[in-house]
Amino acid sequence: DQQVKQNSPSLSVQEGRISILNCDYTNSMFDYFLWYKKYPAEGPTFLISISSIKDKNEDGRFTVFLNKSAKHLSLHIVPSQPGDSAVYFCAARTQTGANNLFFGTGTRLTVIP
Amino acid sequence: NAGVMQNPRHLVRRRGQEARLRCSPMKGHSHVYWYRQLPEEGLKFMVYLQKENIIDESGMPKERFSAEFPKEGPSILRIQQVVRGDSAAYFCASFDFGRLNTEAFFGQGTRLTVV
């Protein structure tokens, strides 16, 4: 039972353009959402997060949007750079109760120079 | 402040042997998650522990796998009688349970190869 879903396994974008990575979730109890970036042979590294009380959080070139009614979030990277090429994982957690952290299956982003 | 430390980075075991994977969380973190990543797949939750307590082990296979996080020392993920299908990257992550809106920090992973 995949509670966090990333339906696009891969995405290719030209350098300088916008990358949009999407994520859907099913558990309405999730109240904290995170994006991680992973390079081959390394552990995931935290990128940006958003609490359910917000609908947008921005950090430099990275912006995360949350649509609670649609149970959908997205990560926008603009402008995209070749160094952004990696696998991006969306994750969600409930901050009360079990506090478990669930991940999507990842989207491999390739930024073409 | 050292990050999450996992060792070994690479582990080769023959079928039927035992594998022990260690994870030392960040200083001050009392909660850890373990995840498994099979080739070309995402991060699959295995177990969530706090010191001396398993909070959620719903992602752990029912047999051969166990995890612990003792009061002193690292968290251990133990796989008995390994099979080829256990070959994967195993990641642990720790976080500060006392803080809201905080991320989990990952180690570099242990790559287990069963031959």
Tab-separated table of C-alpha atoms in Angstrom:
chain	number	residue	atom	x	y	z
A	1	ASP	CA	0.000	0.000	0.000
A	2	GLN	CA	1.902	3.014	-1.327
A	3	GLN	CA	0.790	6.027	0.709
A	4	VAL	CA	3.077	8.406	-1.168
A	5	LYS	CA	3.208	8.172	-4.938
A	6	GLN	CA	5.420	9.653	-7.582
A	7	ASN	CA	3.892	8.612	-10.862
A	8	SER	CA	6.647	9.878	-13.134
A	9	PRO	CA	9.736	7.692	-12.859
A	10	SER	CA	11.792	10.069	-14.967
A	11	LEU	CA	11.864	13.631	-16.276
A	12	SER	CA	14.207	15.369	-18.725
A	13	VAL	CA	14.507	19.134	-18.860
A	14	GLN	CA	16.731	21.572	-20.710
A	15	GLU	CA	19.176	23.581	-18.661
A	16	GLY	CA	17.681	26.913	-17.654
A	17	ARG	CA	14.077	25.731	-17.904
A	18	ILE	CA	11.728	24.832	-15.063
A	19	SER	CA	11.592	21.307	-13.632
A	20	ILE	CA	8.312	20.279	-12.015
A	21	LEU	CA	8.240	17.091	-9.978
A	22	ASN	CA	4.918	15.828	-8.699
A	23	CYS	CA	3.851	13.783	-5.714
A	24	ASP	CA	0.474	12.504	-4.500
A	25	TYR	CA	-0.461	11.063	-1.142
A	26	THR	CA	-3.411	9.181	0.223
A	27	ASN	CA	-3.232	9.625	3.992
A	28	SER	CA	-5.046	12.790	5.079
A	29	MET	CA	-3.235	12.616	8.432
A	30	PHE	CA	0.085	13.577	6.866
A	31	ASP	CA	1.002	17.073	8.032
A	32	TYR	CA	4.623	17.487	7.067
A	33	PHE	CA	6.115	16.930	3.632
A	34	LEU	CA	9.709	16.774	2.518
A	35	TRP	CA	11.734	16.468	-0.661
A	36	TYR	CA	15.029	14.647	-0.754
A	37	LYS	CA	17.617	14.454	-3.490
A	38	LYS	CA	19.751	11.392	-4.046
A	39	TYR	CA	22.873	10.870	-6.100
A	40	PRO	CA	24.056	7.347	-6.965
A	41	ALA	CA	25.926	5.557	-4.178
A	42	GLU	CA	25.029	8.247	-1.641
A	43	GLY	CA	22.368	8.649	0.986
A	44	PRO	CA	19.401	10.955	0.350
A	45	THR	CA	19.946	14.574	1.344
A	46	PHE	CA	17.216	16.877	2.523
A	47	LEU	CA	16.196	19.571	0.081
A	48	ILE	CA	13.080	21.422	1.227
A	49	SER	CA	9.976	20.836	3.295
A	50	ILE	CA	6.527	22.217	3.915
A	51	SER	CA	4.109	22.023	6.790
A	52	SER	CA	0.440	21.412	6.105
A	53	ILE	CA	-0.443	24.844	7.443
A	54	LYS	CA	1.249	26.387	4.412
A	55	ASP	CA	0.669	26.045	0.697
A	56	LYS	CA	4.049	27.238	-0.525
A	57	ASN	CA	7.620	27.268	0.685
A	58	GLU	CA	10.505	28.736	-1.268
A	59	ASP	CA	14.255	28.322	-0.866
A	60	GLY	CA	16.361	29.802	-3.610
A	61	ARG	CA	15.712	27.960	-6.855
A	62	PHE	CA	13.469	25.431	-5.125
A	63	THR	CA	9.784	25.933	-4.342
A	64	VAL	CA	7.384	23.370	-2.951
A	65	PHE	CA	3.641	23.760	-3.416
A	66	LEU	CA	1.054	21.900	-1.363
A	67	ASN	CA	-2.569	21.378	-2.360
A	68	LYS	CA	-4.185	19.656	0.609
A	69	SER	CA	-7.602	19.256	-0.956
A	70	ALA	CA	-6.054	17.380	-3.876
A	71	LYS	CA	-3.496	15.619	-1.650
A	72	HIS	CA	-0.848	16.760	-4.054
A	73	LEU	CA	2.493	18.480	-3.792
A	74	SER	CA	5.023	19.558	-6.332
A	75	LEU	CA	8.627	20.676	-6.392
A	76	HIS	CA	9.626	23.408	-8.825
A	77	ILE	CA	13.247	23.978	-9.712
A	78	VAL	CA	13.980	27.100	-11.684
A	79	PRO	CA	16.275	27.582	-13.430
A	80	SER	CA	17.312	23.935	-13.721
A	81	GLN	CA	21.034	23.201	-13.741
A	82	PRO	CA	22.949	20.074	-14.815
A	83	GLY	CA	23.996	19.534	-11.190
A	84	ASP	CA	20.331	19.073	-10.319
A	85	SER	CA	20.351	15.745	-12.172
A	86	ALA	CA	19.526	13.186	-9.481
A	87	VAL	CA	16.676	11.102	-8.135
A	88	TYR	CA	14.146	13.139	-6.159
A	89	PHE	CA	12.065	11.538	-3.435
A	90	CYS	CA	8.949	12.975	-1.916
A	91	ALA	CA	8.227	12.009	1.707
A	92	ALA	CA	5.401	12.575	4.164
A	93	ARG	CA	4.945	12.233	7.873
A	94	THR	CA	2.375	12.656	10.604
A	95	GLN	CA	3.907	14.665	13.419
A	96	THR	CA	1.591	13.223	15.996
A	97	GLY	CA	1.118	9.572	16.693
A	98	ALA	CA	3.473	7.193	14.990
A	99	ASN	CA	5.650	9.828	13.346
A	100	ASN	CA	6.520	7.402	10.601
A	101	LEU	CA	8.130	8.769	7.438
A	102	PHE	CA	6.917	7.412	4.112
A	103	PHE	CA	8.656	7.859	0.781
A	104	GLY	CA	7.548	7.841	-2.812
A	105	THR	CA	9.315	5.745	-5.410
A	106	GLY	CA	11.340	8.656	-6.766
A	107	THR	CA	11.642	10.621	-9.992
A	108	ARG	CA	14.927	10.637	-11.885
A	109	LEU	CA	15.560	14.172	-13.137
A	110	THR	CA	17.987	14.699	-15.993
A	111	VAL	CA	18.924	18.271	-16.837
A	112	ILE	CA	20.327	18.474	-20.339
A	113	PRO	CA	23.066	21.074	-20.858
B	1	ASN	CA	28.503	17.476	14.850
B	2	ALA	CA	28.954	14.218	13.010
B	3	GLY	CA	26.188	13.121	10.703
B	4	VAL	CA	24.494	9.748	10.603
B	5	MET	CA	27.171	7.081	10.353
B	6	GLN	CA	26.526	3.727	8.796
B	7	ASN	CA	28.976	0.870	8.627
B	8	PRO	CA	30.119	-0.993	6.814
B	9	ARG	CA	29.623	0.890	3.549
B	10	HIS	CA	29.861	-2.333	1.596
B	11	LEU	CA	29.166	-5.833	2.851
B	12	VAL	CA	29.482	-9.087	0.947
B	13	ARG	CA	27.933	-12.214	2.367
B	14	ARG	CA	27.470	-15.734	1.074
B	15	ARG	CA	24.002	-17.206	1.020
B	16	GLY	CA	23.084	-18.493	4.456
B	17	GLN	CA	25.385	-16.170	6.401
B	18	GLU	CA	24.299	-13.388	8.714
B	19	ALA	CA	24.555	-9.682	7.897
B	20	ARG	CA	24.800	-6.997	10.581
B	21	LEU	CA	24.351	-3.382	9.564
B	22	ARG	CA	25.099	-0.596	12.001
B	23	CYS	CA	23.752	2.905	12.251
B	24	SER	CA	24.890	5.611	14.651
B	25	PRO	CA	22.391	8.486	14.635
B	26	MET	CA	23.254	12.128	14.839
B	27	LYS	CA	24.144	13.343	18.308
B	28	GLY	CA	21.025	13.981	20.313
B	29	HIS	CA	18.731	11.983	18.027
B	30	SER	CA	16.911	9.157	19.737
B	31	HIS	CA	14.816	7.924	16.803
B	32	VAL	CA	15.929	6.081	13.704
B	33	TYR	CA	14.313	4.712	10.585
B	34	TRP	CA	15.676	1.928	8.385
B	35	TYR	CA	14.919	1.790	4.674
B	36	ARG	CA	15.821	-0.627	1.893
B	37	GLN	CA	16.386	0.353	-1.690
B	38	LEU	CA	16.374	-2.419	-4.245
B	39	PRO	CA	18.025	-1.738	-7.619
B	40	GLU	CA	15.960	0.679	-9.691
B	41	GLU	CA	13.384	1.055	-6.922
B	42	GLY	CA	12.479	3.629	-4.304
B	43	LEU	CA	13.055	3.722	-0.568
B	44	LYS	CA	10.962	1.140	1.187
B	45	PHE	CA	10.281	1.635	4.872
B	46	MET	CA	11.377	-1.238	7.081
B	47	VAL	CA	11.346	-0.240	10.746
B	48	TYR	CA	11.132	2.780	13.027
B	49	LEU	CA	12.843	2.611	16.408
B	50	GLN	CA	13.573	4.708	19.407
B	51	LYS	CA	16.123	3.714	22.016
B	52	GLU	CA	15.129	0.365	23.541
B	53	ASN	CA	11.804	0.331	21.714
B	54	ILE	CA	10.480	-0.696	18.301
B	55	ILE	CA	7.771	1.769	17.331
B	56	ASP	CA	6.772	0.372	13.945
B	57	GLU	CA	8.155	-2.709	12.239
B	58	SER	CA	5.386	-3.093	9.701
B	59	GLY	CA	7.852	-2.940	6.807
B	60	MET	CA	10.108	-5.690	8.043
B	61	PRO	CA	9.899	-9.159	6.483
B	62	LYS	CA	8.412	-11.538	9.018
B	63	GLU	CA	11.359	-13.893	9.006
B	64	ARG	CA	15.133	-13.503	9.170
B	65	PHE	CA	15.084	-9.727	9.743
B	66	SER	CA	15.347	-8.009	13.109
B	67	ALA	CA	16.339	-4.581	14.374
B	68	GLU	CA	17.307	-3.077	17.670
B	69	PHE	CA	18.382	0.258	19.065
B	70	PRO	CA	19.917	-0.274	22.495
B	71	LYS	CA	20.295	2.360	25.164
B	72	GLU	CA	23.996	2.540	24.384
B	73	GLY	CA	25.536	2.004	20.986
B	74	PRO	CA	24.319	2.010	17.425
B	75	SER	CA	21.116	0.700	15.954
B	76	ILE	CA	21.598	-2.727	14.373
B	77	LEU	CA	19.707	-4.236	11.457
B	78	ARG	CA	20.315	-7.953	11.410
B	79	ILE	CA	19.561	-10.283	8.540
B	80	GLN	CA	19.934	-13.976	9.216
B	81	GLN	CA	20.501	-16.636	6.550
B	82	VAL	CA	20.803	-14.099	3.767
B	83	VAL	CA	19.503	-14.871	0.288
B	84	ARG	CA	20.316	-13.248	-3.063
B	85	GLY	CA	17.111	-11.212	-2.890
B	86	ASP	CA	18.451	-9.407	0.191
B	87	SER	CA	21.045	-7.671	-1.981
B	88	ALA	CA	20.185	-3.991	-1.753
B	89	ALA	CA	21.239	-0.677	-0.288
B	90	TYR	CA	20.115	-0.224	3.298
B	91	PHE	CA	19.782	3.309	4.627
B	92	CYS	CA	19.131	4.575	8.075
B	93	ALA	CA	17.945	8.031	9.029
B	94	SER	CA	17.672	9.780	12.365
B	95	PHE	CA	15.748	12.802	13.527
B	96	ASP	CA	15.148	14.980	16.562
B	97	PHE	CA	11.852	13.713	17.906
B	98	GLY	CA	11.450	16.696	20.195
B	99	ARG	CA	11.257	19.228	17.381
B	100	LEU	CA	8.359	19.769	15.010
B	101	ASN	CA	8.912	20.401	11.320
B	102	THR	CA	12.303	18.807	11.257
B	103	GLU	CA	13.841	16.630	8.614
B	104	ALA	CA	15.367	13.213	8.957
B	105	PHE	CA	19.068	12.931	8.182
B	106	PHE	CA	20.327	9.954	6.242
B	107	GLY	CA	23.521	7.990	6.395
B	108	GLN	CA	25.493	6.984	3.313
B	109	GLY	CA	23.989	3.531	3.328
B	110	THR	CA	25.296	-0.016	3.448
B	111	ARG	CA	25.368	-1.888	0.187
B	112	LEU	CA	24.786	-5.543	0.850
B	113	THR	CA	25.725	-8.043	-1.821
B	114	VAL	CA	24.799	-11.666	-1.345
B	115	VAL	CA	26.824	-14.065	-3.466
